[in-house]
CSV table of C-alpha atoms in Angstrom, one decimal:
chain,number,residue,atom,x,y,z
A,1,UNK,CA,-3.2,-14.0,-2.2
A,2,UNK,CA,-5.7,-11.2,-1.9
A,3,UNK,CA,-5.5,-7.5,-2.3
A,4,UNK,CA,-7.2,-4.8,-0.2
A,5,UNK,CA,-7.1,-1.1,-1.0
A,6,UNK,CA,-7.8,1.6,1.6
A,7,UNK,CA,-7.5,5.4,1.6
A,8,UNK,CA,-8.1,8.3,3.8
A,9,UNK,CA,-8.3,12.1,3.2
A,10,UNK,CA,-7.6,14.7,5.8
A,11,UNK,CA,-6.4,18.2,6.4
A,12,UNK,CA,-2.8,17.5,7.3
A,13,UNK,CA,-0.2,18.7,4.7
A,14,UNK,CA,1.5,16.1,2.5
A,15,UNK,CA,4.8,17.0,4.2
A,16,UNK,CA,3.4,16.4,7.7
A,17,UNK,CA,1.9,13.0,6.6
A,18,UNK,CA,5.1,12.0,4.9
A,19,UNK,CA,7.2,12.8,8.0
A,20,UNK,CA,4.7,10.8,10.1
A,21,UNK,CA,5.4,7.8,7.8
A,22,UNK,CA,9.1,8.2,7.5
A,23,UNK,CA,10.1,8.6,11.1
A,24,UNK,CA,9.6,5.3,13.1
A,25,UNK,CA,9.2,7.2,16.4
A,26,UNK,CA,6.0,8.8,15.1
A,27,UNK,CA,4.2,5.6,14.2
A,28,UNK,CA,2.7,5.0,17.6
A,29,UNK,CA,1.3,8.5,17.6
A,30,UNK,CA,-1.1,7.9,14.7
A,31,UNK,CA,-1.4,4.1,14.6
A,32,UNK,CA,-3.2,3.1,17.7
A,33,UNK,CA,-2.3,-0.6,17.3
A,34,UNK,CA,1.4,0.2,17.5
A,35,UNK,CA,3.1,0.4,20.9
A,36,UNK,CA,6.7,0.8,19.7
A,37,UNK,CA,9.0,0.2,16.7
A,38,UNK,CA,12.3,-1.5,17.3
A,39,UNK,CA,14.9,-0.9,14.7
A,40,UNK,CA,18.5,0.6,14.5
A,41,UNK,CA,17.3,3.2,12.0
A,42,UNK,CA,15.5,6.5,12.7
A,43,UNK,CA,13.8,6.6,9.3
A,44,UNK,CA,12.4,4.3,6.6
A,45,UNK,CA,14.9,3.3,4.0
A,46,UNK,CA,15.3,0.3,1.6
A,47,UNK,CA,16.6,-2.7,3.5
A,48,UNK,CA,15.9,-1.4,7.0
A,49,UNK,CA,14.6,-4.3,9.2
A,50,UNK,CA,12.9,-4.2,12.5
A,51,UNK,CA,10.0,-5.2,14.6
A,52,UNK,CA,6.7,-3.5,15.3
A,53,UNK,CA,5.4,-4.1,18.8
A,54,UNK,CA,1.6,-4.1,19.0
A,55,UNK,CA,-0.3,-2.8,22.0
A,56,UNK,CA,-0.8,-6.5,22.9
A,57,UNK,CA,3.0,-6.8,22.9
A,58,UNK,CA,3.0,-9.0,19.8
A,59,UNK,CA,6.1,-8.5,17.7
A,60,UNK,CA,5.8,-8.3,13.9
A,61,UNK,CA,9.0,-8.4,11.9
A,62,UNK,CA,9.3,-6.1,8.9
A,63,UNK,CA,11.7,-5.1,6.1
A,64,UNK,CA,11.3,-1.8,4.2
A,65,UNK,CA,11.5,-2.7,0.5
A,66,UNK,CA,11.3,0.6,-1.4
A,67,UNK,CA,11.1,4.3,-0.6
A,68,UNK,CA,10.5,7.0,-3.2
A,69,UNK,CA,10.6,10.4,-1.4
A,70,UNK,CA,9.8,12.4,-4.6
A,71,UNK,CA,6.5,10.4,-5.1
A,72,UNK,CA,6.0,10.1,-1.3
A,73,UNK,CA,5.6,6.4,-1.7
A,74,UNK,CA,7.0,3.4,0.1
A,75,UNK,CA,6.5,-0.3,0.6
A,76,UNK,CA,7.4,-3.0,3.1
A,77,UNK,CA,6.8,-6.6,4.1
A,78,UNK,CA,5.7,-7.7,7.5
A,79,UNK,CA,5.8,-11.2,8.9
A,80,UNK,CA,4.2,-12.9,11.9
A,81,UNK,CA,5.0,-16.6,12.0
A,82,UNK,CA,4.0,-18.0,8.7
A,83,UNK,CA,1.8,-15.0,7.7
A,84,UNK,CA,3.3,-12.5,5.3
A,85,UNK,CA,1.8,-9.3,4.1
A,86,UNK,CA,3.1,-6.8,1.6
A,87,UNK,CA,2.0,-3.1,2.1
A,88,UNK,CA,2.4,-0.1,-0.2
A,89,UNK,CA,1.7,3.5,1.0
A,90,UNK,CA,1.3,6.6,-1.1
A,91,UNK,CA,0.9,10.2,0.1
A,92,UNK,CA,-0.9,12.6,-2.4
A,93,UNK,CA,-2.0,16.2,-2.2
A,94,UNK,CA,-5.7,16.7,-2.0
A,95,UNK,CA,-7.1,20.0,-3.3
A,96,UNK,CA,-10.3,21.9,-2.6
A,97,UNK,CA,-13.3,20.2,-4.2
A,98,UNK,CA,-16.2,18.1,-3.4
A,99,UNK,CA,-16.5,14.5,-2.5
A,100,UNK,CA,-20.0,13.1,-2.4
A,101,UNK,CA,-21.3,16.6,-2.0
A,102,UNK,CA,-19.2,17.5,1.0
A,103,UNK,CA,-16.6,20.2,0.8
A,104,UNK,CA,-13.2,18.7,1.5
A,105,UNK,CA,-10.7,21.6,1.5
A,106,UNK,CA,-7.0,21.2,0.9
A,107,UNK,CA,-5.0,18.4,2.6
A,108,UNK,CA,-3.7,15.0,1.9
A,109,UNK,CA,-4.9,11.7,0.6
A,110,UNK,CA,-3.1,8.6,1.7
A,111,UNK,CA,-3.5,5.2,0.0
A,112,UNK,CA,-2.7,1.8,1.2
A,113,UNK,CA,-2.5,-1.4,-0.9
A,114,UNK,CA,-2.2,-4.6,1.1
A,115,UNK,CA,-1.5,-8.1,-0.4
A,116,UNK,CA,-1.7,-11.3,1.7
A,117,UNK,CA,-4.1,-13.9,2.9
A,118,UNK,CA,-7.7,-12.6,2.7
A,119,UNK,CA,-8.7,-13.5,6.3
A,120,UNK,CA,-5.7,-11.5,7.6
A,121,UNK,CA,-6.4,-8.5,5.4
A,122,UNK,CA,-10.1,-8.5,6.3
A,123,UNK,CA,-9.2,-8.7,10.1
A,124,UNK,CA,-6.5,-5.9,9.8
A,125,UNK,CA,-8.4,-3.5,7.5
A,126,UNK,CA,-10.5,-1.8,10.3
A,127,UNK,CA,-7.3,-1.0,12.3
A,128,UNK,CA,-5.5,0.1,9.2
A,129,UNK,CA,-8.4,2.4,8.2
A,130,UNK,CA,-8.5,4.0,11.7
A,131,UNK,CA,-4.7,4.5,11.5
A,132,UNK,CA,-4.9,6.1,8.1
A,133,UNK,CA,-7.6,8.5,9.3
A,134,UNK,CA,-5.4,9.5,12.2
A,135,UNK,CA,-2.4,9.9,9.9
A,136,UNK,CA,-4.0,12.6,7.8
A,137,UNK,CA,-5.7,14.6,10.6
A,138,UNK,CA,-4.2,17.9,11.9
């Protein structure tokens, strides 16, 4: 198993980003690879199961493992056939400062840790990076 770490920083507030994560109906708005989320729950919670439908109409089963609202952190496992990937998401405040000489302003940093087969992670990373950037935008 391999691990890939991604992050994005943007102007959206931590509350906005957390809501975008926690409400399934919002996922397709910031994650371009997601067409729909099929589950009986409205929000992420430990033990919630469902299926993410991609824009190619491929269904990926998932189960939410852990949710920590105070830390704005959550993890889940996804499965497509024999392939299984574990993902952990963190939402952190980002304050005014500089990053490589560019003024960032206030906003949010989101971090993603993925564990799974390296070829799958490498293939998925560009889509995940794009989704994270959209997640933290205004």
